[in-house]
Coordinates of C-alpha atoms in Angstrom, one line a residue:
M1 CA 131.3 64.0 146.2
A2 CA 133.6 61.5 144.3
D3 CA 136.7 63.6 145.3
F4 CA 135.5 63.6 148.9
L5 CA 135.0 59.9 149.1
G6 CA 138.2 59.3 147.2
S7 CA 140.1 61.5 149.6
V8 CA 138.7 59.7 152.7
W9 CA 139.4 56.3 151.2
W10 CA 143.0 57.0 150.3
M11 CA 143.7 58.7 153.6
I12 CA 142.4 55.5 155.4
V13 CA 144.5 53.3 153.2
S14 CA 147.6 55.5 153.6
L15 CA 147.4 55.9 157.4
G16 CA 146.4 52.3 157.9
L17 CA 149.4 51.0 156.0
L18 CA 151.9 53.4 157.6
V19 CA 150.6 53.0 161.2
T20 CA 150.6 49.2 160.8
F21 CA 154.3 49.3 159.9
H22 CA 155.1 51.7 162.7
E23 CA 153.3 49.6 165.3
F24 CA 154.7 46.4 163.9
G25 CA 158.2 47.8 164.5
H26 CA 157.4 48.3 168.2
Y27 CA 155.7 44.8 168.4
W28 CA 158.5 42.9 166.7
V29 CA 161.3 44.3 168.8
A30 CA 159.2 44.0 172.0
R31 CA 158.7 40.3 171.3
R32 CA 162.4 39.9 170.5
C33 CA 163.2 41.5 173.9
G34 CA 160.8 39.1 175.7
V35 CA 158.0 41.6 176.5
K36 CA 154.4 40.4 176.6
V37 CA 152.3 42.4 174.2
L38 CA 148.6 42.6 175.2
R39 CA 147.1 44.4 172.2
F40 CA 148.2 45.4 168.7
S41 CA 145.6 48.0 167.4
V42 CA 145.3 49.8 164.1
G43 CA 143.0 52.7 164.9
F44 CA 141.6 54.0 168.2
G45 CA 138.4 53.4 170.0
K46 CA 136.1 50.3 170.0
P47 CA 137.6 47.4 168.1
L48 CA 135.6 46.5 164.9
W49 CA 137.5 43.3 164.5
S50 CA 140.0 41.4 166.8
R51 CA 141.8 38.1 167.0
Y52 CA 144.2 36.5 169.5
N53 CA 147.4 34.7 168.6
K54 CA 149.0 31.8 170.5
D55 CA 151.0 34.3 172.7
G56 CA 147.8 35.9 173.9
T57 CA 148.2 39.1 171.9
E58 CA 145.0 40.7 170.7
F59 CA 145.2 42.0 167.1
A60 CA 142.5 44.6 166.5
I61 CA 141.2 47.1 163.9
A62 CA 139.4 50.0 165.7
A63 CA 136.8 52.5 164.6
I64 CA 138.9 55.7 164.4
P65 CA 141.6 55.2 161.6
L66 CA 143.9 58.0 162.6
G67 CA 146.6 56.1 164.5
G68 CA 147.3 53.0 166.4
Y69 CA 149.1 51.6 169.4
V70 CA 150.8 48.5 170.9
K71 CA 149.8 47.9 174.5
M72 CA 152.5 46.0 176.5
L73 CA 152.4 44.5 179.9
D74 CA 153.6 47.2 182.3
E75 CA 153.5 47.3 186.1
R76 CA 152.9 51.1 186.0
E77 CA 149.5 50.5 184.3
V78 CA 148.1 47.2 185.6
E79 CA 148.8 44.8 188.5
V80 CA 151.2 42.1 187.1
P81 CA 151.3 38.6 188.6
A82 CA 154.7 37.7 190.1
G83 CA 155.2 35.0 187.5
E84 CA 154.9 37.6 184.6
R85 CA 157.0 40.4 186.0
A86 CA 160.0 39.3 183.9
V87 CA 158.0 39.9 180.7
A88 CA 156.8 43.4 181.8
F89 CA 158.1 46.3 179.7
N90 CA 159.1 48.4 182.7
N91 CA 161.4 45.6 184.0
K92 CA 163.5 45.4 180.8
T93 CA 166.9 47.1 180.6
V94 CA 167.0 50.7 179.5
W95 CA 168.7 49.7 176.3
Q96 CA 165.9 47.2 175.5
R97 CA 163.3 49.9 176.2
I98 CA 165.2 52.3 173.9
A99 CA 165.3 49.7 171.2
I100 CA 161.5 48.9 171.5
V101 CA 160.5 52.6 171.4
A102 CA 162.9 53.5 168.5
A103 CA 161.7 50.5 166.5
G104 CA 158.5 52.3 165.4
P105 CA 160.2 55.3 163.7
A106 CA 162.9 53.0 162.4
A107 CA 160.1 50.9 160.7
N108 CA 158.7 54.0 159.0
L109 CA 162.2 55.0 157.8
L110 CA 162.8 51.5 156.3
L111 CA 159.4 51.6 154.7
C112 CA 160.2 55.0 153.2
I113 CA 163.3 53.5 151.5
A114 CA 161.4 50.4 150.4
L115 CA 158.6 52.5 148.8
L116 CA 161.1 54.7 147.0
W117 CA 163.0 51.7 145.8
V118 CA 159.8 50.3 144.2
M119 CA 159.0 53.7 142.8
F120 CA 162.4 54.0 141.1
V121 CA 162.2 50.5 139.7
I122 CA 158.8 51.1 138.0
G123 CA 159.9 54.7 137.2
R124 CA 158.4 58.0 138.3
Q125 CA 157.2 60.3 135.5
D126 CA 157.3 64.1 135.9
Y127 CA 158.0 67.4 134.1
S128 CA 161.5 68.7 133.5
A129 CA 162.7 72.0 135.0
T130 CA 162.4 73.7 131.7
L131 CA 161.4 77.4 131.5
G132 CA 158.5 78.4 129.2
R133 CA 158.6 82.1 129.9
T134 CA 160.5 84.5 132.2
T135 CA 159.5 88.0 133.5
G136 CA 160.5 90.3 136.4
I137 CA 163.8 89.6 138.2
A138 CA 164.3 86.3 136.4
A139 CA 164.3 88.0 133.0
S140 CA 166.6 90.8 134.3
A141 CA 169.0 88.1 135.6
G142 CA 169.3 86.6 132.1
F143 CA 166.9 83.6 132.4
A144 CA 165.1 82.9 129.1
S145 CA 162.5 80.6 127.6
G146 CA 163.9 77.2 126.9
D147 CA 166.5 77.2 129.7
R148 CA 166.6 73.9 131.5
V149 CA 167.6 74.1 135.2
L150 CA 170.3 71.6 136.1
E151 CA 171.5 72.7 139.5
V152 CA 170.4 75.1 142.2
D153 CA 173.2 76.1 144.6
G154 CA 175.2 73.0 143.7
R155 CA 172.2 70.7 144.2
K156 CA 171.4 68.6 141.1
V157 CA 167.7 68.8 140.1
D158 CA 165.9 66.5 137.6
T159 CA 162.4 67.9 137.8
W160 CA 160.5 71.2 138.2
A161 CA 159.4 70.1 141.7
E162 CA 163.0 69.6 142.9
A163 CA 164.0 73.0 141.4
S164 CA 161.1 74.7 143.0
M165 CA 161.9 73.3 146.4
A166 CA 165.5 74.4 146.1
L167 CA 164.5 77.9 145.0
T168 CA 162.0 78.1 147.9
T169 CA 164.6 77.1 150.4
A170 CA 166.9 79.9 149.2
A171 CA 164.1 82.4 149.2
M172 CA 163.1 81.6 152.8
D173 CA 166.8 82.1 153.8
R174 CA 166.7 85.4 151.9
Q175 CA 169.6 84.3 149.7
D176 CA 170.3 84.7 146.0
A177 CA 170.3 81.4 144.2
H178 CA 173.1 80.3 141.8
V179 CA 171.4 78.3 139.1
R180 CA 173.1 76.3 136.4
V181 CA 171.1 76.0 133.2
R182 CA 171.3 74.6 129.7
D183 CA 170.0 77.0 127.2
V184 CA 168.3 76.3 123.8
L185 CA 171.7 76.3 122.1
D186 CA 172.8 73.5 124.4
N187 CA 175.3 75.8 126.3
E188 CA 175.6 75.4 130.0
R189 CA 176.0 78.5 132.2
T190 CA 175.4 79.7 135.7
R191 CA 173.0 82.6 136.4
V192 CA 172.3 84.3 139.7
L193 CA 168.6 84.6 140.6
P194 CA 168.3 87.5 143.1
L195 CA 165.7 86.0 145.4
S196 CA 166.7 88.4 148.2
Q197 CA 164.8 91.0 146.2
L198 CA 161.5 89.3 146.7
P199 CA 159.2 91.5 148.9
A200 CA 158.7 90.8 152.5
G201 CA 155.8 88.4 153.1
F202 CA 156.1 86.7 149.8
D203 CA 154.0 83.5 149.2
E204 CA 156.4 80.6 150.0
R205 CA 154.2 78.3 147.8
Q206 CA 154.7 80.5 144.7
V207 CA 158.4 81.4 144.8
P208 CA 159.3 80.5 141.2
A209 CA 156.3 82.4 139.8
Q210 CA 157.0 85.4 142.0
A211 CA 160.6 85.5 140.8
G212 CA 159.3 85.5 137.2
L213 CA 159.9 81.8 136.3
V214 CA 157.1 80.1 134.5
W215 CA 157.7 76.3 133.9
Q216 CA 157.1 75.1 130.4
F217 CA 154.5 72.6 131.3
W218 CA 152.3 75.3 132.9
L219 CA 151.8 76.9 129.6
Q220 CA 148.7 75.8 127.6
P221 CA 149.2 76.2 123.9
A222 CA 147.0 78.9 122.2
R223 CA 145.1 76.3 120.1
V224 CA 141.7 77.4 118.8
D225 CA 138.8 75.3 119.9
S226 CA 135.9 77.4 118.6
V227 CA 135.2 80.5 116.5
V228 CA 132.2 82.8 117.2
T229 CA 130.0 83.6 114.2
G230 CA 130.3 87.2 113.1
S231 CA 133.4 87.8 115.2
A232 CA 136.7 89.2 113.9
A233 CA 138.0 85.7 113.5
A234 CA 135.0 84.3 111.7
N235 CA 135.9 82.8 108.3
L236 CA 139.6 83.4 109.0
L237 CA 140.6 81.3 112.0
Q238 CA 139.5 77.6 112.3
S239 CA 139.2 75.1 115.1
G240 CA 142.6 73.4 115.5
D241 CA 144.7 76.5 114.5
L242 CA 147.7 77.2 116.8
I243 CA 148.2 80.9 117.3
L244 CA 152.0 81.7 117.0
A245 CA 152.0 85.5 117.0
V246 CA 149.7 88.5 117.3
D247 CA 150.8 91.8 115.6
G248 CA 154.4 90.6 115.4
Q249 CA 154.6 89.6 119.1
R250 CA 155.4 85.9 119.7
V251 CA 152.8 83.8 121.5
D252 CA 153.9 80.9 123.6
S253 CA 150.7 80.2 125.5
M254 CA 147.0 81.1 125.4
D255 CA 147.2 83.5 128.4
Q256 CA 149.3 85.8 126.2
V257 CA 146.7 86.2 123.5
T258 CA 144.2 88.5 125.3
P259 CA 146.8 91.2 126.4
L260 CA 148.2 91.3 122.8
V261 CA 144.7 91.6 121.3
Q262 CA 143.9 94.5 123.7
A263 CA 147.1 96.2 122.6
L264 CA 146.2 95.7 118.9
G265 CA 142.6 97.0 119.5
K266 CA 143.9 100.1 121.2
R267 CA 146.4 100.7 118.4
G268 CA 143.6 100.6 115.9
G269 CA 143.5 99.2 112.4
P270 CA 144.2 95.6 111.3
G271 CA 147.1 93.4 112.5
M272 CA 148.6 90.2 111.5
V273 CA 147.8 87.0 113.4
E274 CA 150.2 84.1 112.6
V275 CA 148.9 80.6 113.0
E276 CA 150.0 77.0 112.3
R277 CA 147.3 75.0 110.4
N278 CA 147.9 71.5 109.2
G279 CA 151.7 71.9 109.4
E280 CA 151.6 75.2 107.4
R281 CA 152.3 78.7 108.8
L282 CA 149.8 81.3 107.7
A283 CA 149.6 85.1 108.3
L284 CA 146.1 86.4 108.5
E285 CA 145.0 90.0 108.7
L286 CA 142.5 90.6 111.6
T287 CA 140.9 93.6 113.3
P288 CA 139.6 93.0 116.8
K289 CA 136.0 94.1 117.5
P290 CA 134.9 95.9 120.7
G291 CA 132.8 93.8 123.1
Q292 CA 132.5 92.6 126.6
G293 CA 134.8 90.3 128.4
A294 CA 133.8 87.5 130.8
D295 CA 133.9 90.1 133.7
G296 CA 131.4 92.3 131.8
K297 CA 133.9 95.1 131.2
P298 CA 134.6 96.5 127.7
Q299 CA 137.3 94.6 125.8
W300 CA 138.7 94.0 122.4
L301 CA 137.8 90.5 121.1
L302 CA 138.9 88.1 118.4
G303 CA 136.0 85.8 119.0
V304 CA 137.8 82.5 119.6
G305 CA 137.7 79.9 122.4
F306 CA 140.8 77.9 123.3
Q307 CA 141.2 74.2 124.2
Q308 CA 141.9 74.0 127.9
G309 CA 142.6 71.4 130.6
Q310 CA 144.7 69.1 128.5
A311 CA 147.7 67.9 130.6
P312 CA 151.0 68.1 128.7
A313 CA 153.0 64.9 128.1
Y314 CA 155.6 64.1 130.8
D315 CA 159.1 64.9 129.6
A316 CA 161.2 63.6 132.6
R317 CA 161.4 60.1 134.1
Q318 CA 163.4 58.9 137.1
Q319 CA 164.0 55.2 136.7
Y320 CA 166.8 52.8 137.8
G321 CA 167.5 49.1 137.6
V322 CA 166.7 46.8 140.5
L323 CA 170.1 47.2 142.1
A324 CA 170.8 50.8 141.3
A325 CA 167.4 51.8 142.7
L326 CA 168.4 51.0 146.2
P327 CA 171.2 53.6 146.6
A328 CA 168.9 56.0 144.7
A329 CA 166.2 55.4 147.3
V330 CA 168.6 56.0 150.1
R331 CA 169.8 59.2 148.6
E332 CA 166.3 60.4 148.0
T333 CA 165.3 59.6 151.6
G334 CA 168.3 61.6 152.8
K335 CA 167.3 64.5 150.7
L336 CA 163.7 64.4 151.8
A337 CA 164.8 64.2 155.5
S338 CA 167.1 67.1 155.1
D339 CA 164.4 69.2 153.4
S340 CA 161.9 68.3 156.2
L341 CA 164.2 69.0 159.0
G342 CA 165.3 72.3 157.3
M343 CA 161.7 73.4 157.0
M344 CA 161.0 72.6 160.7
R345 CA 164.1 74.6 161.7
R346 CA 163.0 77.6 159.6
M347 CA 159.5 77.5 161.1
L348 CA 161.0 77.5 164.6
T349 CA 163.3 80.5 163.7
G350 CA 160.6 82.4 161.9
H351 CA 162.2 82.1 158.4
A352 CA 159.2 79.9 157.2
S353 CA 155.5 80.4 157.7
L354 CA 153.6 78.2 160.1
K355 CA 151.1 77.8 157.2
N356 CA 153.4 74.9 156.1
V357 CA 152.0 72.8 158.9
S358 CA 149.1 70.7 157.5
G359 CA 146.8 68.1 158.9
P360 CA 144.5 65.2 158.0
I361 CA 142.4 67.2 155.5
T362 CA 145.4 68.1 153.4
I363 CA 146.8 64.6 153.8
A364 CA 143.5 63.2 152.4
R365 CA 143.4 65.6 149.5
V366 CA 147.1 64.9 148.5
A367 CA 146.6 61.2 148.9
N368 CA 143.6 61.3 146.5
A369 CA 145.5 63.5 144.0
S370 CA 148.6 61.2 144.1
A371 CA 146.5 58.1 143.6
E372 CA 144.9 59.7 140.6
R373 CA 148.3 60.5 139.1
G374 CA 149.3 56.8 139.2
A375 CA 151.1 54.2 141.2
D376 CA 154.5 56.0 140.9
W377 CA 153.2 59.2 142.5
F378 CA 151.2 57.4 145.2
L379 CA 154.3 55.4 146.2
Y380 CA 156.2 58.7 146.5
F381 CA 153.4 60.2 148.6
L382 CA 153.4 57.2 150.9
A383 CA 157.2 57.3 151.2
L384 CA 157.1 61.0 152.1
L385 CA 154.3 60.5 154.6
S386 CA 156.1 57.5 156.2
L387 CA 159.3 59.6 156.6
S388 CA 157.2 62.5 158.1
L389 CA 155.8 60.1 160.7
C390 CA 159.3 58.9 161.5
I391 CA 160.6 62.4 162.0
I392 CA 157.5 63.7 164.0
N393 CA 157.6 60.6 166.3
L394 CA 161.3 61.3 167.1
L395 CA 160.6 64.9 168.3
P396 CA 161.5 65.1 172.0
I397 CA 157.9 65.7 173.0
P398 CA 156.5 63.5 175.8
V399 CA 153.7 61.2 174.7
L400 CA 155.6 60.8 171.4
D401 CA 158.3 58.1 170.9
G402 CA 161.0 60.9 171.0
G403 CA 159.8 62.0 174.4
H404 CA 160.1 58.4 175.8
L405 CA 163.6 58.2 174.3
L406 CA 164.5 61.4 176.0
Y407 CA 163.4 60.0 179.3
Y408 CA 165.5 56.9 178.8
L409 CA 168.6 58.9 177.8
I410 CA 168.2 60.9 181.0
E411 CA 167.9 57.6 182.9
L412 CA 171.2 56.5 181.3
V413 CA 172.9 59.7 182.4
K414 CA 171.6 59.8 186.0
G415 CA 171.6 56.1 186.6
S416 CA 167.9 55.8 187.6
P417 CA 164.5 56.5 186.1
L418 CA 162.8 59.9 186.3
S419 CA 160.3 60.2 189.1
E420 CA 156.7 59.6 188.4
R421 CA 155.9 63.2 189.1
A422 CA 158.5 64.4 186.6
M423 CA 157.2 62.1 183.9
A424 CA 153.6 63.1 184.6
T425 CA 154.5 66.8 184.3
G426 CA 156.3 65.9 181.0
Q427 CA 153.2 64.1 179.8
F428 CA 151.0 67.1 180.5
I429 CA 153.4 69.4 178.7
G430 CA 153.6 67.0 175.8
L431 CA 149.9 66.7 175.5
A432 CA 149.6 70.5 175.5
L433 CA 152.2 70.9 172.8
L434 CA 150.6 68.1 170.7
A435 CA 147.2 69.7 171.0
G436 CA 148.6 73.1 169.9
L437 CA 150.3 71.5 166.9
M438 CA 147.1 69.6 165.9
G439 CA 145.0 72.8 166.3
L440 CA 147.4 74.7 164.1
A441 CA 147.3 71.9 161.5
F442 CA 143.5 71.8 161.5
Y443 CA 143.3 75.6 161.3
N444 CA 145.6 75.6 158.2
D445 CA 143.6 72.8 156.7
I446 CA 140.3 74.6 157.1
L447 CA 141.9 77.9 155.8
S448 CA 143.0 76.1 152.7
L449 CA 139.4 75.2 151.9
V450 CA 138.2 78.8 152.1
P451 CA 137.9 80.4 148.6
R452 CA 140.2 83.4 148.1

């Protein structure tokens, strides 16, 4: 229940902030161009609160916090007295109308840069792109535990998320990735990860794992939490022991212990389990006992429980001084915009799944998770969402800002506005496209809630 309420709250906060900036962009430029603004509303529906300023603009907060709008005086919508026709939106020059419409997305773009600037000043903590284990095609390509990814296809990466995004992009394009790494001996080398060998229909959200790359921070250490009385480990292993090897096979994480214990049990006889205890390395002789696993099936057991759920310490930090943070924020905005546009292009061409389209449920969940991780991650989330609103609003779909800009560009070329019939048809098509997009987003959201 707490997660649900937190998700709803942070979604309202996020959308409220971003929509306010978007609409303020329209409002500010409209006033600079001499247009009379009738209402500035954050949210849709019946106003819960409203106030008028000296210019007669009503500022309102409405009941449905999923958007907002700026209503301007326009002869196409209401009858305008002769004395106010000069301040009507439709009577402004086409360049003024373009500036007013473009100001909303521009405000979101500037807000994205500002949020990233603040984030870089305070510093964003994350995990490095260090490999904890490799299997499959990654191991065959020479990748090894301890490798730190530095570049993917010439693109510098500082964190595991950046590396994962770059690898996912290459996989969707069915291309092998050239990855520059620094190994445990501090040598830099370039290895080729054959992502083109991934099977058709691979999960785009799990590309590194499907390629055999396991990030170091994913691995939970095999540290003993409890020992079952009368088990194989009783009187030998203790709470706090860190298992380092089983029967001569190295253990890097707790998920490796069970398969090694099964192999030892099938082999028969005792085996050596190496542990670290109070800074000392011990070799203990153990023989697994037959029993039942959590699924009720026969299994060889040591009789220990492991400490779980402890998040590892961050080992990467992106932070800049006040001045250096600005160009860093601009670069990051450019990178995020390129990734977003690239994903949209791939979805249109069929190279990326439409499952990547998400809606308010996903936004709410990610907003809550980001807020729980700290101010740095919440700022990053807000910046990404602000940039997404900018890009979506610039799509040439009637009813969106981009659709209106398309109308005005056509007006510039032909020297006169489109007919009302043409604009009405465009609005109908735009509403249909938008409804389809929203339906897909809600479908994906609901599907993500269904247990698999």
